[in-house]
PDB file of C-alpha atoms in Angstrom:
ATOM      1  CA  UNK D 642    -164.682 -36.684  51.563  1.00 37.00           C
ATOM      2  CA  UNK D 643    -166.806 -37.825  54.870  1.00 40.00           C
ATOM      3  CA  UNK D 644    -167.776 -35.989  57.779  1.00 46.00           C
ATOM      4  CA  UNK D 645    -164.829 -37.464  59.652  1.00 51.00           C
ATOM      5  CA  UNK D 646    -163.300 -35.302  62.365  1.00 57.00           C
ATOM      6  CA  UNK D 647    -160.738 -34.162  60.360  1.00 62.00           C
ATOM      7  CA  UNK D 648    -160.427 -33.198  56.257  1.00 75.00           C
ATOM      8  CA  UNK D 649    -157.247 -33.547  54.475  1.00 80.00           C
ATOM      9  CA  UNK D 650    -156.315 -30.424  52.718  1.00 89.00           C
ATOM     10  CA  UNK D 651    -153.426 -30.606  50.220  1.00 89.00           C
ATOM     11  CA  UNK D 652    -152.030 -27.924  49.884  1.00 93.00           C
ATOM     12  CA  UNK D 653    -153.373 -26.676  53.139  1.00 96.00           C
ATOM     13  CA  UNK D 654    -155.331 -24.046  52.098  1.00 97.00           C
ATOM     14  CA  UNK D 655    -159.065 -22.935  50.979  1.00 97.00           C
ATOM     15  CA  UNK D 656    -159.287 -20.452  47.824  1.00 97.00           C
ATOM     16  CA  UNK D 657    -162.329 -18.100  49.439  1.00 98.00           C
ATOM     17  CA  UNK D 658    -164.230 -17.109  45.923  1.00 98.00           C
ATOM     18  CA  UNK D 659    -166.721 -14.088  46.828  1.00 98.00           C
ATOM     19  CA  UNK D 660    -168.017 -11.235  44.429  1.00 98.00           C
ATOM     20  CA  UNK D 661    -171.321  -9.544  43.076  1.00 98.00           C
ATOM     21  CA  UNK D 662    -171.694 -12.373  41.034  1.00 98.00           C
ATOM     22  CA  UNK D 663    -170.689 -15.951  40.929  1.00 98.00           C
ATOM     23  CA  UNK D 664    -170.372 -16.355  36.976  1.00 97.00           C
ATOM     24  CA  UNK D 665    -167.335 -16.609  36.682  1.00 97.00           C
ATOM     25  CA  UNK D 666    -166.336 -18.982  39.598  1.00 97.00           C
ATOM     26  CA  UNK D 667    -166.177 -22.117  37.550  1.00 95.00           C
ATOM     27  CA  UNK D 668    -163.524 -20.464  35.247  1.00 96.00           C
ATOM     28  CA  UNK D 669    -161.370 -19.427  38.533  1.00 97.00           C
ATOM     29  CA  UNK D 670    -161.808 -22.636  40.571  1.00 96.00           C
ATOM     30  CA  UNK D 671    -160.555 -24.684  36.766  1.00 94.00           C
ATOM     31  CA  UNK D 672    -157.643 -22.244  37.213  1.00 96.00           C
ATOM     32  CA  UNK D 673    -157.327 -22.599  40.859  1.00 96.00           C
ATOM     33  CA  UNK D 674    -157.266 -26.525  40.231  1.00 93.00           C
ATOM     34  CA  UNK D 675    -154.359 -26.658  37.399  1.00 94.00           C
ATOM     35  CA  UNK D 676    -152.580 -24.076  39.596  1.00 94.00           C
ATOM     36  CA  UNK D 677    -152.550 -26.894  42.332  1.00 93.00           C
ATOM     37  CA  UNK D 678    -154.979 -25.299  44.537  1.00 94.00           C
ATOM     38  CA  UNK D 679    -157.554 -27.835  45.059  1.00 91.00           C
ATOM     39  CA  UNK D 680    -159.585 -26.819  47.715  1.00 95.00           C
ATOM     40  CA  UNK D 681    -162.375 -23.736  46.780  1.00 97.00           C
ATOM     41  CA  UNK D 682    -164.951 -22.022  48.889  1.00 97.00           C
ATOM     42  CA  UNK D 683    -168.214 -20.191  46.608  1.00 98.00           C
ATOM     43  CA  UNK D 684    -169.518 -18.345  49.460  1.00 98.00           C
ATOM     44  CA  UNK D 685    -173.898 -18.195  49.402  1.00 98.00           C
ATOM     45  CA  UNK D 686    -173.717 -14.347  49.888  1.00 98.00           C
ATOM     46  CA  UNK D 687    -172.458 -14.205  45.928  1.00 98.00           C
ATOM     47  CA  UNK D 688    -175.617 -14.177  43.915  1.00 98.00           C
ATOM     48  CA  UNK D 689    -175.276 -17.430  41.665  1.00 98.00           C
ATOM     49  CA  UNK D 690    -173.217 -19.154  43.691  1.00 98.00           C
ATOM     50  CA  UNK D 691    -175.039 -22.847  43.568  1.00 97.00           C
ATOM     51  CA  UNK D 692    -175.737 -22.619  40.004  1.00 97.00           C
ATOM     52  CA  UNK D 693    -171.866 -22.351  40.107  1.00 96.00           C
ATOM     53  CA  UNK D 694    -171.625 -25.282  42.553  1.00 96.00           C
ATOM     54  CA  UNK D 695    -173.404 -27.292  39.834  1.00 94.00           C
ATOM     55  CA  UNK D 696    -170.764 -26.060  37.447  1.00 92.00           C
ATOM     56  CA  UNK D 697    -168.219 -27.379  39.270  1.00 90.00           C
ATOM     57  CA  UNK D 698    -169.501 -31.147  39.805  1.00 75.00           C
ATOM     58  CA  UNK D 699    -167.045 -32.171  38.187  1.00 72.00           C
ATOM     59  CA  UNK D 700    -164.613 -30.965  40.837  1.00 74.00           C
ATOM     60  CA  UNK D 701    -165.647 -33.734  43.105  1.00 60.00           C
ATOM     61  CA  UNK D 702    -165.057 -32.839  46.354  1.00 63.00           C
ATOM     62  CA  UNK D 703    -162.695 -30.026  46.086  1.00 86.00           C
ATOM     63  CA  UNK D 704    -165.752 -27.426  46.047  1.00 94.00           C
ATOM     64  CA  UNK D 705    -167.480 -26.532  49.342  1.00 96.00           C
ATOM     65  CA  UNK D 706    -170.055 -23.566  50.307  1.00 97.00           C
ATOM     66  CA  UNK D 707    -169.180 -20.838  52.611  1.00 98.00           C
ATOM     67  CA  UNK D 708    -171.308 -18.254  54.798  1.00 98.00           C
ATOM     68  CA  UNK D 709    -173.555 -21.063  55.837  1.00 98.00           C
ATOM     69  CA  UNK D 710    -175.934 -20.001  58.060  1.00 98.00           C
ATOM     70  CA  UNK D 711    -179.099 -22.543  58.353  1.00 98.00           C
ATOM     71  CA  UNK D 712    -179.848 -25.646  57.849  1.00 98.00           C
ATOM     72  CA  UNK D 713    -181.620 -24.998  54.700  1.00 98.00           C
ATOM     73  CA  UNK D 714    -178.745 -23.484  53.441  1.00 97.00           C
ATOM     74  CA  UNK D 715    -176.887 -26.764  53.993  1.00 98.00           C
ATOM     75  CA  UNK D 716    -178.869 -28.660  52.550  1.00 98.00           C
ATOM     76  CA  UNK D 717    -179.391 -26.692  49.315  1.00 98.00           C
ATOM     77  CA  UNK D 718    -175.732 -26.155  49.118  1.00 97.00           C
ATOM     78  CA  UNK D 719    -175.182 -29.990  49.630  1.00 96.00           C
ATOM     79  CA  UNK D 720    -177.951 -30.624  46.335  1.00 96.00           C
ATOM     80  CA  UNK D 721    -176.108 -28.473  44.443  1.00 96.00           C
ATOM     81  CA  UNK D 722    -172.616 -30.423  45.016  1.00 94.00           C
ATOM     82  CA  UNK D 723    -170.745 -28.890  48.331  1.00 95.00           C
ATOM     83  CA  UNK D 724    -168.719 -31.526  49.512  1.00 93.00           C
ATOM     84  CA  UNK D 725    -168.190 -29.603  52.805  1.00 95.00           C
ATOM     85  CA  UNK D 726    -169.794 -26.805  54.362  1.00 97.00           C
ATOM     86  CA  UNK D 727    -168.370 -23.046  55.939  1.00 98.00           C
ATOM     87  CA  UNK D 728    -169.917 -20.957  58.363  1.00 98.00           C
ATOM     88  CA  UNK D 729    -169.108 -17.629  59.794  1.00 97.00           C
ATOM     89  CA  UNK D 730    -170.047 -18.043  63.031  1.00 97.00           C
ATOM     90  CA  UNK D 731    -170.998 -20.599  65.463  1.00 97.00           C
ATOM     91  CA  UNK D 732    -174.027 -22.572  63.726  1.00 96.00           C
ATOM     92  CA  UNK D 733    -175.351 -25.314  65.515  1.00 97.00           C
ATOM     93  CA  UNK D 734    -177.949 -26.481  63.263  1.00 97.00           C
ATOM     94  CA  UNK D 735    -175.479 -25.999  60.363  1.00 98.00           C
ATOM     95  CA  UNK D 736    -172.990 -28.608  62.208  1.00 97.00           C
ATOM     96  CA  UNK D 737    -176.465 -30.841  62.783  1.00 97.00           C
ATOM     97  CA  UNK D 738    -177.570 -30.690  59.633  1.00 97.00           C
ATOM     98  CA  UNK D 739    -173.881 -31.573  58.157  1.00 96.00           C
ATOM     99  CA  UNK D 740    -173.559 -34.657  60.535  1.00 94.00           C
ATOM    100  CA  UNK D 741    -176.920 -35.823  59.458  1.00 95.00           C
ATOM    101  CA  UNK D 742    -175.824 -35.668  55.511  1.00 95.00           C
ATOM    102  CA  UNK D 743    -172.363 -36.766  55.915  1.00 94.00           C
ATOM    103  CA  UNK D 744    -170.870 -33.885  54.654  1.00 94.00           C
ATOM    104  CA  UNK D 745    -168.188 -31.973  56.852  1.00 96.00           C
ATOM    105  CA  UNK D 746    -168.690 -28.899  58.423  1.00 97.00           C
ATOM    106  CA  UNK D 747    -166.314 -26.121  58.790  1.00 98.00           C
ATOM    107  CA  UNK D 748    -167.359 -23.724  61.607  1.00 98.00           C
ATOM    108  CA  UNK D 749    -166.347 -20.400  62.779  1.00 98.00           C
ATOM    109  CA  UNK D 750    -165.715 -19.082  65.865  1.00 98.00           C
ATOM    110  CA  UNK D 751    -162.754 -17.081  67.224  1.00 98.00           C
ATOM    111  CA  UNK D 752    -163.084 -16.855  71.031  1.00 98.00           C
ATOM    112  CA  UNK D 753    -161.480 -20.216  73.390  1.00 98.00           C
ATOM    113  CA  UNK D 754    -165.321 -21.010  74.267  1.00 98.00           C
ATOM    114  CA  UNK D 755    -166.827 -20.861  70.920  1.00 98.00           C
ATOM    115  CA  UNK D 756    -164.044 -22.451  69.226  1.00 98.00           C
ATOM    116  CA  UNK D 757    -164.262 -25.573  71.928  1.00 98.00           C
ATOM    117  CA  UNK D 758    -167.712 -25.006  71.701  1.00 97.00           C
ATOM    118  CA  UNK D 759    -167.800 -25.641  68.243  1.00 97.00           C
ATOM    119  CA  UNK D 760    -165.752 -28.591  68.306  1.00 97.00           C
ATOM    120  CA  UNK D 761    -168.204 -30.281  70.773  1.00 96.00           C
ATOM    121  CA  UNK D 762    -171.045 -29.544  68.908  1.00 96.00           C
ATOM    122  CA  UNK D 763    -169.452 -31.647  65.998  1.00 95.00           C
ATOM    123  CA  UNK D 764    -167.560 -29.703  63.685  1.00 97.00           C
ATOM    124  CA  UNK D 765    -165.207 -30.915  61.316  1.00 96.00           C
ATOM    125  CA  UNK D 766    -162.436 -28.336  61.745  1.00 97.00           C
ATOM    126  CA  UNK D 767    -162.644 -24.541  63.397  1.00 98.00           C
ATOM    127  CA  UNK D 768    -162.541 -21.561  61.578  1.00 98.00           C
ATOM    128  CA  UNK D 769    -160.407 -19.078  63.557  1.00 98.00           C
ATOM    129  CA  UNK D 770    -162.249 -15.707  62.077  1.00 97.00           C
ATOM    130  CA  UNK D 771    -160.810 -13.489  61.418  1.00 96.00           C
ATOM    131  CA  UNK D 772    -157.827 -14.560  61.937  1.00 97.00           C
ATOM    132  CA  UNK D 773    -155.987 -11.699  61.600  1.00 95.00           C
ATOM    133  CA  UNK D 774    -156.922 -10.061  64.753  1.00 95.00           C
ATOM    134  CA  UNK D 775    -154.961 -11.926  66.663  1.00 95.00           C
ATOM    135  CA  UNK D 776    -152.381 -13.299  63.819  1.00 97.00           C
ATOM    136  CA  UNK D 777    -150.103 -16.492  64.164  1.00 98.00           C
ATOM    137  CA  UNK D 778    -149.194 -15.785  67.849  1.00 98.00           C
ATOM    138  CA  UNK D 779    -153.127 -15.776  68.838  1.00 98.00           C
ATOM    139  CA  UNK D 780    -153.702 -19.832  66.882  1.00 98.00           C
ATOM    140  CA  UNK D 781    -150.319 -20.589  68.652  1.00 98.00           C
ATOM    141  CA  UNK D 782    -152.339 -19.724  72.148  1.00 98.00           C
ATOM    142  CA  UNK D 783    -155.049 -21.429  71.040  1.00 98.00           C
ATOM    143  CA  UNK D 784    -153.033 -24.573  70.324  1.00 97.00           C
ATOM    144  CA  UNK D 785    -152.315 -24.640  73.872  1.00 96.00           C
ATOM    145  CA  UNK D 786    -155.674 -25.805  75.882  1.00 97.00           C
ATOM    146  CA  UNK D 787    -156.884 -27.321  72.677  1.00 97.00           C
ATOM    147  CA  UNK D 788    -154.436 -28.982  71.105  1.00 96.00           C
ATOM    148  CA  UNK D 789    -156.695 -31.547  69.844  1.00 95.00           C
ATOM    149  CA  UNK D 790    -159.015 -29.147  67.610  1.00 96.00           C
ATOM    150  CA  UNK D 791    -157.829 -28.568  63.768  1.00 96.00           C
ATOM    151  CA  UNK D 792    -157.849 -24.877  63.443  1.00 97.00           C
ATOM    152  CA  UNK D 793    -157.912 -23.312  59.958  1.00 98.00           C
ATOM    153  CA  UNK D 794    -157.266 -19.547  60.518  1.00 98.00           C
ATOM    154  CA  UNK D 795    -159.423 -17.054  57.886  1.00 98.00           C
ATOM    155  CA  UNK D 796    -159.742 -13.476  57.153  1.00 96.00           C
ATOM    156  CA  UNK D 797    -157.035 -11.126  56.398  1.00 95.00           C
ATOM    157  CA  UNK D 798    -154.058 -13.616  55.631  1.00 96.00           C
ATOM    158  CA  UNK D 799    -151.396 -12.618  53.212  1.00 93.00           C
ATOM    159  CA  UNK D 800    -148.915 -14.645  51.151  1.00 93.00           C
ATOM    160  CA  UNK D 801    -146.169 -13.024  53.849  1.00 94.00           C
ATOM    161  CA  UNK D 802    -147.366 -14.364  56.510  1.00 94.00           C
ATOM    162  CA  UNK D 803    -149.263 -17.437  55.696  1.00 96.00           C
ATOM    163  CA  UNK D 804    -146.485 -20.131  56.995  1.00 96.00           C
ATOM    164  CA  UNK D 805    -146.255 -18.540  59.796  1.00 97.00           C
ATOM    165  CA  UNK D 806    -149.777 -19.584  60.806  1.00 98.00           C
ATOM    166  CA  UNK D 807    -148.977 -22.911  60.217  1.00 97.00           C
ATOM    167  CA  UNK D 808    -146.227 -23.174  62.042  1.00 97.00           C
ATOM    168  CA  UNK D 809    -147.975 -21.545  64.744  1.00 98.00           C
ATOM    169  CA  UNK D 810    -150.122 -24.922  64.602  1.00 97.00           C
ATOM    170  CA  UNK D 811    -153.013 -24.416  62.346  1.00 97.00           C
ATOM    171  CA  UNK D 812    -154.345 -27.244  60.096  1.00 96.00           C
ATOM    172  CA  UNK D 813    -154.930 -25.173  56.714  1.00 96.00           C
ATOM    173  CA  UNK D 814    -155.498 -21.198  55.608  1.00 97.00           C
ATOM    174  CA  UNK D 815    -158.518 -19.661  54.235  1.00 98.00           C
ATOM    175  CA  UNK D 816    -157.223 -17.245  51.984  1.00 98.00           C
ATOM    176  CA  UNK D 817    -159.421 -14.676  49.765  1.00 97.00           C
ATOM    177  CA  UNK D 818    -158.701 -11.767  48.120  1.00 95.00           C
ATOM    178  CA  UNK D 819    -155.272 -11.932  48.480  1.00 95.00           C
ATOM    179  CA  UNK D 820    -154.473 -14.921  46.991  1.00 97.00           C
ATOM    180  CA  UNK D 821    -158.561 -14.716  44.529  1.00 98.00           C
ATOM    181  CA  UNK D 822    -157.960 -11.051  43.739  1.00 97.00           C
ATOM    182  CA  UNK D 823    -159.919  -9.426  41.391  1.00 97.00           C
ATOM    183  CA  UNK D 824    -160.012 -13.178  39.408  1.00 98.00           C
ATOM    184  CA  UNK D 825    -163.519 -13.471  40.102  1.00 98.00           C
ATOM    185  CA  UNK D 826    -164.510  -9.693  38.668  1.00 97.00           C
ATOM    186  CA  UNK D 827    -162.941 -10.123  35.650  1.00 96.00           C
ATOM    187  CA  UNK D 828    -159.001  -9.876  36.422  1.00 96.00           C
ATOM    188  CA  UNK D 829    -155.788 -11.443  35.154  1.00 97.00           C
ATOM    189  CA  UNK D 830    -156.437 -15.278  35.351  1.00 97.00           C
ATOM    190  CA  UNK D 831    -152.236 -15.607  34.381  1.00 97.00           C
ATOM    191  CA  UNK D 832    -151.833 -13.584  37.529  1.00 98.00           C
ATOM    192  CA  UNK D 833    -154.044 -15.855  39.544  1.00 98.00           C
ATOM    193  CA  UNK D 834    -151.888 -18.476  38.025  1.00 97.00           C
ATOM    194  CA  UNK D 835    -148.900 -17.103  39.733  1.00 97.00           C
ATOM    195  CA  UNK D 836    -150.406 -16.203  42.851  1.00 97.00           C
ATOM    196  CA  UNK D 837    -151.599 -19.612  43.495  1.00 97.00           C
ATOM    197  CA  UNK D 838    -148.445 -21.052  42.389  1.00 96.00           C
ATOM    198  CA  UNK D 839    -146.641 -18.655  44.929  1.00 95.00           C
ATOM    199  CA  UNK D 840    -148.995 -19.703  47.834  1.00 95.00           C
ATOM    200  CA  UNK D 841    -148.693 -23.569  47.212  1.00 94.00           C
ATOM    201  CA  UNK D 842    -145.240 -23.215  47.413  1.00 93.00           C
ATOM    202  CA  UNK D 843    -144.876 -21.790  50.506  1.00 92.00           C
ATOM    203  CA  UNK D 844    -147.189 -24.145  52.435  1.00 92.00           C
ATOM    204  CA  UNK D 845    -146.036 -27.192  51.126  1.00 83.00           C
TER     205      UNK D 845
END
């Protein structure tokens, strides 16, 4: 993966892996992968979480960080193996800090101004968060002005209505507890099987 202006996700969508504790992402993320999911946030905010991104080296790129909020964060994240980088929120110094590393940067906004806003400052692709205040018909609105930015709508997105955000226009999903559950805690990993066999199916 480079910091080009656009990542290829396949199937469109980003497994969002967030708990009290990040021990057992490695396990989900291997499950994730031979489920066909290949694309997995560890969010920072889970205590462990770049130990886990060490873990997962061997995932190549298909692990990035989430809830990046400074540069420093970046740039541990990045040592630790984070082929791209998340943020919340508008984070200009995360998007710097990304450019200057060559790693792409996935930033957050929600409003027209912050999402364009993000887009000129650099970013990668735009986090519409959360997403599902404003659902497929709000990304479709978006599309409209700014047709040119990849938008990858997060927060609150269910198997039920996930292809109807992309075919409202958006690039790829962030999806977390309902297609992660209660994986990461110590659930069912055959049920995370089947939910992330039920979600690649209906985006590709």
């Amino acid at each position: 993966m480079t910091a080009d202006r656009v990542l290829t996700l396949n199937p469109p969508v980003i497994a969002i892996l967030r708990a009290p504790t990040a021990a057992r992402f490695a396990e989900v993320t291997a499950v994730l992968h031979e489920s066909g999911i290949t694309a997995v946030e560890f969010t920072l905010n889970s205590p462990g979480a770049l130990e886990a991104l060490r873990d997962c080296a061997g995932f190549a790129h298909a692990v990035g960080a989430g809830t990046v909020l400074t540069a420093t964060d970046a740039a541990r994240a990045v040592d630790a193996g984070a082929a791209y980088l998340i943020t919340p929120t508008v984070c200009p110094e995360v998007i710097a800090e990304g450019r200057r590393m060559g790693v792409p940067v996935i930033c957050g906004a929600f409003t027209p101004t912050e999402i364009h806003g993000a887009w000129q400052a650099g970013a990668t692709m735009v986090k519409v968060f959360p997403a599902s205040v404003g659902g497929p018909g709000y990304v479709k609105a978006i599309r409209g002005p700014l047709k040119e930015i990849p938008l990858v709508p997060t927060g609150g997105i269910g198997l039920a209505d996930a292809r109807a955000y992309l075919d409202a226009g958006a690039r790829a999903l962030g999806m977390g507890s309902p297609l992660v559950g209660d994986a990461c805690t110590g659930g069912d990993l055959d049920a995370l099987r089947e939910r992330a066999s039920a979600v690649r199916k209906a985006l590709l």
